[in-house]
């Protein structure tokens, strides 16, 4: 499970209590860390949903397909300009 600040999550489409626990204070981070360490169900939920989120959004197969699409589009634009 991940306990983080909103700055650490910036640019990620994660949701509080679904993929990650979020707080912007030291006290809040400590409380959430203690909570997830003592709540086995919360630990399991965050572990599973966080893993699936990463695998769906950031695994190499997904990233390489997105990059390939971008490169194909850039190549097509370049070809169109040089005609």
PDB file of C-alpha atoms in Angstrom:
ATOM      1  CA  UNK A   1       0.000   0.000   0.000  1.00  0.00           C
ATOM      2  CA  UNK A   2       1.038   3.574  -0.665  1.00  0.00           C
ATOM      3  CA  UNK A   3       0.680   6.470   1.765  1.00  0.00           C
ATOM      4  CA  UNK A   4       1.643   9.733   0.095  1.00  0.00           C
ATOM      5  CA  UNK A   5       1.112  13.462  -0.240  1.00  0.00           C
ATOM      6  CA  UNK A   6      -0.906  14.974  -3.066  1.00  0.00           C
ATOM      7  CA  UNK A   7       2.350  16.305  -4.532  1.00  0.00           C
ATOM      8  CA  UNK A   8       3.722  12.746  -4.740  1.00  0.00           C
ATOM      9  CA  UNK A   9       0.550  11.714  -6.592  1.00  0.00           C
ATOM     10  CA  UNK A  10       0.634  14.636  -8.993  1.00  0.00           C
ATOM     11  CA  UNK A  11       0.041  13.511 -12.558  1.00  0.00           C
ATOM     12  CA  UNK A  12      -1.280  10.113 -11.501  1.00  0.00           C
ATOM     13  CA  UNK A  13      -4.955   9.284 -11.750  1.00  0.00           C
ATOM     14  CA  UNK A  14      -5.026   7.596  -8.341  1.00  0.00           C
ATOM     15  CA  UNK A  15      -7.916   7.913  -5.927  1.00  0.00           C
ATOM     16  CA  UNK A  16      -7.705   8.294  -2.157  1.00  0.00           C
ATOM     17  CA  UNK A  17      -8.691   5.084  -0.356  1.00  0.00           C
ATOM     18  CA  UNK A  18      -8.945   3.185  -3.632  1.00  0.00           C
ATOM     19  CA  UNK A  19      -5.327   3.118  -4.828  1.00  0.00           C
ATOM     20  CA  UNK A  20      -3.518   5.145  -2.177  1.00  0.00           C
ATOM     21  CA  UNK A  21      -3.946   6.926   1.148  1.00  0.00           C
ATOM     22  CA  UNK A  22      -3.337  10.664   0.898  1.00  0.00           C
ATOM     23  CA  UNK A  23      -2.528  13.379   3.400  1.00  0.00           C
ATOM     24  CA  UNK A  24      -0.565  16.596   3.200  1.00  0.00           C
ATOM     25  CA  UNK A  25       0.501  16.781   6.838  1.00  0.00           C
ATOM     26  CA  UNK A  26       3.018  14.778   8.814  1.00  0.00           C
ATOM     27  CA  UNK A  27       0.340  13.924  11.370  1.00  0.00           C
ATOM     28  CA  UNK A  28      -2.065  12.779   8.650  1.00  0.00           C
ATOM     29  CA  UNK A  29       0.572  10.623   6.991  1.00  0.00           C
ATOM     30  CA  UNK A  30       1.403   9.030  10.344  1.00  0.00           C
ATOM     31  CA  UNK A  31      -2.271   8.363  11.109  1.00  0.00           C
ATOM     32  CA  UNK A  32      -2.913   6.821   7.694  1.00  0.00           C
ATOM     33  CA  UNK A  33       0.215   4.685   7.963  1.00  0.00           C
ATOM     34  CA  UNK A  34      -0.890   3.425  11.350  1.00  0.00           C
ATOM     35  CA  UNK A  35      -4.397   2.801  10.015  1.00  0.00           C
ATOM     36  CA  UNK A  36      -3.247   0.706   7.059  1.00  0.00           C
ATOM     37  CA  UNK A  37      -0.836  -1.250   9.258  1.00  0.00           C
ATOM     38  CA  UNK A  38      -3.683  -2.229  11.600  1.00  0.00           C
ATOM     39  CA  UNK A  39      -6.527  -2.685   9.086  1.00  0.00           C
ATOM     40  CA  UNK A  40      -5.870  -5.885   7.133  1.00  0.00           C
ATOM     41  CA  UNK A  41      -8.876  -5.374   4.843  1.00  0.00           C
ATOM     42  CA  UNK A  42      -7.696  -1.866   3.906  1.00  0.00           C
ATOM     43  CA  UNK A  43      -4.169  -3.227   3.346  1.00  0.00           C
ATOM     44  CA  UNK A  44      -5.511  -5.908   0.992  1.00  0.00           C
ATOM     45  CA  UNK A  45      -7.777  -3.499  -0.887  1.00  0.00           C
ATOM     46  CA  UNK A  46      -5.036  -0.928  -1.454  1.00  0.00           C
ATOM     47  CA  UNK A  47      -2.562  -3.633  -2.438  1.00  0.00           C
ATOM     48  CA  UNK A  48      -4.863  -5.163  -5.030  1.00  0.00           C
ATOM     49  CA  UNK A  49      -6.289  -1.992  -6.529  1.00  0.00           C
ATOM     50  CA  UNK A  50      -2.894  -0.277  -6.538  1.00  0.00           C
ATOM     51  CA  UNK A  51      -1.291  -3.216  -8.319  1.00  0.00           C
ATOM     52  CA  UNK A  52      -4.052  -3.370 -10.930  1.00  0.00           C
ATOM     53  CA  UNK A  53      -3.848   0.392 -11.472  1.00  0.00           C
ATOM     54  CA  UNK A  54      -0.116   0.211 -12.146  1.00  0.00           C
ATOM     55  CA  UNK A  55      -0.467  -2.796 -14.436  1.00  0.00           C
ATOM     56  CA  UNK A  56      -3.258  -1.124 -16.441  1.00  0.00           C
ATOM     57  CA  UNK A  57      -1.593   2.282 -16.720  1.00  0.00           C
ATOM     58  CA  UNK A  58       2.158   1.916 -16.418  1.00  0.00           C
ATOM     59  CA  UNK A  59       3.352  -1.556 -17.390  1.00  0.00           C
ATOM     60  CA  UNK A  60       5.776  -1.752 -20.295  1.00  0.00           C
ATOM     61  CA  UNK A  61       3.242  -3.250 -22.746  1.00  0.00           C
ATOM     62  CA  UNK A  62       0.849  -0.330 -22.217  1.00  0.00           C
ATOM     63  CA  UNK A  63       3.586   2.287 -22.330  1.00  0.00           C
ATOM     64  CA  UNK A  64       5.216   0.841 -25.450  1.00  0.00           C
ATOM     65  CA  UNK A  65       1.875   0.800 -27.307  1.00  0.00           C
ATOM     66  CA  UNK A  66       1.245   4.434 -26.380  1.00  0.00           C
ATOM     67  CA  UNK A  67       4.749   5.395 -27.484  1.00  0.00           C
ATOM     68  CA  UNK A  68       4.365   3.469 -30.743  1.00  0.00           C
ATOM     69  CA  UNK A  69       1.151   5.371 -31.503  1.00  0.00           C
ATOM     70  CA  UNK A  70       2.878   8.686 -30.807  1.00  0.00           C
ATOM     71  CA  UNK A  71       5.842   7.760 -33.014  1.00  0.00           C
ATOM     72  CA  UNK A  72       3.528   6.618 -35.810  1.00  0.00           C
ATOM     73  CA  UNK A  73       1.654   9.932 -35.666  1.00  0.00           C
ATOM     74  CA  UNK A  74       4.878  11.939 -35.670  1.00  0.00           C
ATOM     75  CA  UNK A  75       6.204   9.925 -38.600  1.00  0.00           C
ATOM     76  CA  UNK A  76       2.992  10.488 -40.557  1.00  0.00           C
ATOM     77  CA  UNK A  77       3.165  14.251 -39.916  1.00  0.00           C
ATOM     78  CA  UNK A  78       6.782  14.342 -41.044  1.00  0.00           C
ATOM     79  CA  UNK A  79       5.951  12.413 -44.246  1.00  0.00           C
ATOM     80  CA  UNK A  80       3.035  14.774 -44.940  1.00  0.00           C
ATOM     81  CA  UNK A  81       5.302  17.827 -44.600  1.00  0.00           C
ATOM     82  CA  UNK A  82       7.963  16.453 -46.913  1.00  0.00           C
ATOM     83  CA  UNK A  83       5.588  15.625 -49.792  1.00  0.00           C
TER      84      UNK A  83
END
